[in-house]
Amino acid sequence: GFYLLRNGSCADVDLFPIDSGRYCAHAAEVLALGDAAVREADGDRRPAGCYARGARRDDGVAAGDRRLGATADAADGHVGHPVCQDDKRKSLMHAWLVEDAEAEALARKREEAEHAEQERKRKKEQAEQDRAERAIKQWDEDEERLPPPPLFCEARPRARRCVLIFARAQSNEQHRAERLLAKCP
């Protein structure tokens, strides 16, 4: 469990200081200490640990001598009450479990984002395919309304073949000429 000390240090009462910002935030939630913003107390005179100042929680995990543990002080006119834990191993295990849960949640969120992106791409490709199919259908309908193309037959003395030339509508602006060789009638 977690304990908020009025004076002394965690070591004085055989408790352990909290040396993780994430775990300090968890302790603040459990003890209903209010503000859970993490603040590292570099250069502070007090030992490393998690401190509660009034309705605010301070995280001094990067400060002082970690062996001494959190100690109550009045460095800035407000008494910093140490937040301690009763079993160091439990806190480490909990921190690992929290980290694992957060990693799993992050992986799930990443997987959901990838799935959403794939679905968006699939829908975009489907929309493009639908547009292409509509354009082909419209082209076929337009082609049916065009008059039949003119046919020309010319005799080539050597080959004795006729060349049929006709235009086929591909769009409203463009025509493609195709030549078919056939025997003259």
mmCIF file of C-alpha atoms in Angstrom:
data_model
loop_
_atom_site.group_PDB
_atom_site.id
_atom_site.type_symbol
_atom_site.label_atom_id
_atom_site.label_comp_id
_atom_site.label_asym_id
_atom_site.label_seq_id
_atom_site.Cartn_x
_atom_site.Cartn_y
_atom_site.Cartn_z
ATOM 1 C CA GLY A 1 0.000 0.000 0.000
ATOM 2 C CA PHE A 2 0.842 3.684 -0.008
ATOM 3 C CA TYR A 3 1.307 5.991 2.956
ATOM 4 C CA LEU A 4 1.455 9.768 3.316
ATOM 5 C CA LEU A 5 3.837 10.710 6.155
ATOM 6 C CA ARG A 6 3.384 13.847 8.237
ATOM 7 C CA ASN A 7 7.067 13.957 9.231
ATOM 8 C CA GLY A 8 10.235 11.947 8.978
ATOM 9 C CA SER A 9 11.296 9.780 6.093
ATOM 10 C CA CYS A 10 10.131 6.539 4.545
ATOM 11 C CA ALA A 11 13.219 4.808 5.955
ATOM 12 C CA ASP A 12 12.321 5.970 9.509
ATOM 13 C CA VAL A 13 9.179 3.808 9.462
ATOM 14 C CA ASP A 14 10.587 0.899 7.401
ATOM 15 C CA LEU A 15 8.833 1.968 4.200
ATOM 16 C CA PHE A 16 10.282 2.568 0.751
ATOM 17 C CA PRO A 17 10.412 5.795 -1.265
ATOM 18 C CA ILE A 18 8.692 5.817 -4.654
ATOM 19 C CA ASP A 19 11.280 6.269 -7.369
ATOM 20 C CA SER A 20 9.114 6.232 -10.488
ATOM 21 C CA GLY A 21 7.165 9.198 -11.795
ATOM 22 C CA ARG A 22 4.487 6.896 -13.163
ATOM 23 C CA TYR A 23 4.209 5.042 -9.856
ATOM 24 C CA CYS A 24 4.110 8.359 -7.965
ATOM 25 C CA ALA A 25 1.134 9.382 -10.107
ATOM 26 C CA HIS A 26 -0.524 6.036 -9.310
ATOM 27 C CA ALA A 27 0.084 6.568 -5.569
ATOM 28 C CA ALA A 28 -1.385 10.079 -5.840
ATOM 29 C CA GLU A 29 -4.543 8.596 -7.380
ATOM 30 C CA VAL A 30 -4.823 5.900 -4.709
ATOM 31 C CA LEU A 31 -4.323 8.428 -1.884
ATOM 32 C CA ALA A 32 -6.515 11.087 -3.601
ATOM 33 C CA LEU A 33 -3.751 13.691 -3.432
ATOM 34 C CA GLY A 34 -5.158 15.908 -6.160
ATOM 35 C CA ASP A 35 -2.869 17.280 -8.868
ATOM 36 C CA ALA A 36 -1.064 14.416 -10.594
ATOM 37 C CA ALA A 37 1.340 16.472 -12.708
ATOM 38 C CA VAL A 38 4.848 15.037 -12.531
ATOM 39 C CA ARG A 39 7.662 17.359 -11.543
ATOM 40 C CA GLU A 40 11.219 16.151 -11.205
ATOM 41 C CA ALA A 41 13.026 17.953 -8.421
ATOM 42 C CA ASP A 42 16.559 18.216 -9.809
ATOM 43 C CA GLY A 43 18.877 20.141 -7.535
ATOM 44 C CA ASP A 44 16.403 20.010 -4.664
ATOM 45 C CA ARG A 45 17.815 19.556 -1.128
ATOM 46 C CA ARG A 46 15.482 16.722 -0.232
ATOM 47 C CA PRO A 47 16.126 13.083 -1.181
ATOM 48 C CA ALA A 48 14.530 11.465 -4.196
ATOM 49 C CA GLY A 49 10.949 10.411 -3.800
ATOM 50 C CA CYS A 50 7.315 11.296 -4.197
ATOM 51 C CA TYR A 51 6.062 14.253 -2.117
ATOM 52 C CA ALA A 52 2.644 15.750 -1.424
ATOM 53 C CA ARG A 53 2.457 19.496 -0.827
ATOM 54 C CA GLY A 54 -0.995 20.529 0.255
ATOM 55 C CA ALA A 55 -3.302 19.453 -2.557
ATOM 56 C CA ARG A 56 -0.406 19.042 -4.962
ATOM 57 C CA ARG A 57 1.870 16.083 -5.555
ATOM 58 C CA ASP A 58 5.548 16.587 -6.330
ATOM 59 C CA ASP A 59 7.664 13.953 -7.941
ATOM 60 C CA GLY A 60 11.261 14.421 -6.896
ATOM 61 C CA VAL A 61 12.469 11.147 -8.339
ATOM 62 C CA ALA A 62 15.638 12.631 -9.845
ATOM 63 C CA ALA A 63 16.758 14.504 -6.754
ATOM 64 C CA GLY A 64 19.061 13.775 -3.825
ATOM 65 C CA ASP A 65 20.207 10.494 -2.360
ATOM 66 C CA ARG A 66 17.848 7.634 -3.195
ATOM 67 C CA ARG A 67 19.125 5.545 -0.258
ATOM 68 C CA LEU A 68 17.748 7.963 2.328
ATOM 69 C CA GLY A 69 14.240 8.014 0.925
ATOM 70 C CA ALA A 70 11.698 10.797 0.996
ATOM 71 C CA THR A 71 11.982 13.190 3.941
ATOM 72 C CA ALA A 72 9.519 15.860 5.097
ATOM 73 C CA ASP A 73 10.928 19.366 4.614
ATOM 74 C CA ALA A 74 9.885 22.969 4.338
ATOM 75 C CA ALA A 75 12.299 24.124 1.636
ATOM 76 C CA ASP A 76 9.911 26.614 0.020
ATOM 77 C CA GLY A 77 7.652 27.401 2.960
ATOM 78 C CA HIS A 78 5.369 24.433 2.320
ATOM 79 C CA VAL A 79 5.926 21.139 4.053
ATOM 80 C CA GLY A 80 6.526 18.320 1.570
ATOM 81 C CA HIS A 81 5.038 15.149 2.963
ATOM 82 C CA PRO A 82 6.667 11.979 1.635
ATOM 83 C CA VAL A 83 4.517 9.364 -0.063
ATOM 84 C CA CYS A 84 5.908 5.907 0.708
ATOM 85 C CA GLN A 85 5.168 2.314 -0.197
ATOM 86 C CA ASP A 86 5.266 -0.744 2.004
ATOM 87 C CA ASP A 87 6.860 -3.256 -0.378
ATOM 88 C CA LYS A 88 9.430 -2.323 -3.005
ATOM 89 C CA ARG A 89 8.923 -5.586 -4.924
ATOM 90 C CA LYS A 90 5.177 -4.974 -5.223
ATOM 91 C CA SER A 91 5.790 -1.518 -6.628
ATOM 92 C CA LEU A 92 8.233 -2.832 -9.203
ATOM 93 C CA MET A 93 5.848 -5.610 -10.193
ATOM 94 C CA HIS A 94 2.968 -3.144 -10.408
ATOM 95 C CA ALA A 95 5.070 -0.731 -12.465
ATOM 96 C CA TRP A 96 5.945 -3.546 -14.870
ATOM 97 C CA LEU A 97 2.306 -4.605 -15.094
ATOM 98 C CA VAL A 98 1.252 -1.010 -15.745
ATOM 99 C CA GLU A 99 3.947 -0.658 -18.408
ATOM 100 C CA ASP A 100 2.871 -3.950 -20.005
ATOM 101 C CA ALA A 101 -0.780 -2.881 -19.986
ATOM 102 C CA GLU A 102 0.146 0.478 -21.503
ATOM 103 C CA ALA A 103 2.282 -1.241 -24.148
ATOM 104 C CA GLU A 104 -0.599 -3.587 -24.991
ATOM 105 C CA ALA A 105 -3.025 -0.664 -25.176
ATOM 106 C CA LEU A 106 -0.600 1.215 -27.429
ATOM 107 C CA ALA A 107 -0.203 -1.858 -29.655
ATOM 108 C CA ARG A 108 -3.999 -2.238 -29.859
ATOM 109 C CA LYS A 109 -4.379 1.438 -30.705
ATOM 110 C CA ARG A 110 -1.668 1.143 -33.382
ATOM 111 C CA GLU A 111 -3.350 -1.983 -34.792
ATOM 112 C CA GLU A 112 -6.735 -0.219 -34.879
ATOM 113 C CA ALA A 113 -5.159 2.752 -36.657
ATOM 114 C CA GLU A 114 -3.553 0.446 -39.237
ATOM 115 C CA HIS A 115 -6.874 -1.352 -39.746
ATOM 116 C CA ALA A 116 -8.668 1.983 -40.177
ATOM 117 C CA GLU A 117 -6.025 3.096 -42.704
ATOM 118 C CA GLN A 118 -6.376 -0.163 -44.656
ATOM 119 C CA GLU A 119 -10.164 0.208 -44.639
ATOM 120 C CA ARG A 120 -9.845 3.811 -45.868
ATOM 121 C CA LYS A 121 -7.534 2.685 -48.702
ATOM 122 C CA ARG A 122 -9.881 -0.178 -49.601
ATOM 123 C CA LYS A 123 -12.849 2.208 -49.765
ATOM 124 C CA LYS A 124 -10.848 4.660 -51.876
ATOM 125 C CA GLU A 125 -9.829 1.900 -54.307
ATOM 126 C CA GLN A 126 -13.428 0.656 -54.454
ATOM 127 C CA ALA A 127 -14.655 4.188 -55.211
ATOM 128 C CA GLU A 128 -12.074 4.525 -58.009
ATOM 129 C CA GLN A 129 -13.094 1.151 -59.427
ATOM 130 C CA ASP A 130 -16.779 2.137 -59.281
ATOM 131 C CA ARG A 131 -15.994 5.410 -61.104
ATOM 132 C CA ALA A 132 -14.073 3.495 -63.794
ATOM 133 C CA GLU A 133 -16.935 1.023 -64.252
ATOM 134 C CA ARG A 134 -19.445 3.883 -64.548
ATOM 135 C CA ALA A 135 -17.208 5.579 -67.145
ATOM 136 C CA ILE A 136 -16.946 2.362 -69.185
ATOM 137 C CA LYS A 137 -20.697 1.853 -69.008
ATOM 138 C CA GLN A 138 -21.292 5.458 -70.100
ATOM 139 C CA TRP A 139 -18.788 5.018 -72.932
ATOM 140 C CA ASP A 140 -20.580 1.861 -74.117
ATOM 141 C CA GLU A 141 -23.935 3.665 -74.019
ATOM 142 C CA ASP A 142 -22.509 6.637 -75.941
ATOM 143 C CA GLU A 143 -20.943 4.307 -78.515
ATOM 144 C CA GLU A 144 -24.284 2.616 -79.177
ATOM 145 C CA ARG A 145 -25.835 5.990 -80.036
ATOM 146 C CA LEU A 146 -23.176 6.884 -82.645
ATOM 147 C CA PRO A 147 -23.918 6.294 -86.331
ATOM 148 C CA PRO A 148 -22.139 3.304 -87.845
ATOM 149 C CA PRO A 149 -18.617 4.122 -88.984
ATOM 150 C CA PRO A 150 -17.903 4.443 -92.712
ATOM 151 C CA LEU A 151 -16.295 1.432 -94.356
ATOM 152 C CA PHE A 152 -13.816 1.758 -97.186
ATOM 153 C CA CYS A 153 -12.572 -1.020 -99.326
ATOM 154 C CA GLU A 154 -9.604 -0.625 -101.571
ATOM 155 C CA ALA A 155 -8.160 -3.251 -103.798
ATOM 156 C CA ARG A 156 -4.447 -3.783 -103.763
ATOM 157 C CA PRO A 157 -3.363 -5.468 -106.943
ATOM 158 C CA ARG A 158 -0.557 -7.528 -105.481
ATOM 159 C CA ALA A 159 -2.134 -8.670 -102.249
ATOM 160 C CA ARG A 160 -5.644 -9.063 -103.583
ATOM 161 C CA ARG A 161 -6.882 -7.974 -100.186
ATOM 162 C CA CYS A 162 -9.143 -5.191 -99.060
ATOM 163 C CA VAL A 163 -8.379 -2.897 -96.187
ATOM 164 C CA LEU A 164 -11.350 -1.986 -94.070
ATOM 165 C CA ILE A 165 -10.849 1.204 -92.149
ATOM 166 C CA PHE A 166 -13.277 2.311 -89.540
ATOM 167 C CA ALA A 167 -13.307 4.657 -86.643
ATOM 168 C CA ARG A 168 -14.412 3.553 -83.236
ATOM 169 C CA ALA A 169 -15.456 6.092 -80.643
ATOM 170 C CA GLN A 170 -13.397 5.908 -77.482
ATOM 171 C CA SER A 171 -14.622 9.144 -75.988
ATOM 172 C CA ASN A 172 -16.472 12.204 -77.170
ATOM 173 C CA GLU A 173 -13.252 13.871 -78.333
ATOM 174 C CA GLN A 174 -11.074 10.993 -79.491
ATOM 175 C CA HIS A 175 -11.357 8.404 -82.270
ATOM 176 C CA ARG A 176 -9.083 5.511 -82.959
ATOM 177 C CA ALA A 177 -8.591 4.098 -86.437
ATOM 178 C CA GLU A 178 -8.297 0.375 -86.805
ATOM 179 C CA ARG A 179 -7.448 -1.465 -89.959
ATOM 180 C CA LEU A 180 -8.653 -4.917 -90.699
ATOM 181 C CA LEU A 181 -7.357 -6.883 -93.602
ATOM 182 C CA ALA A 182 -9.885 -9.001 -95.353
ATOM 183 C CA LYS A 183 -10.128 -10.664 -98.694
ATOM 184 C CA CYS A 184 -11.837 -8.598 -101.316
ATOM 185 C CA PRO A 185 -15.338 -9.732 -102.152
#
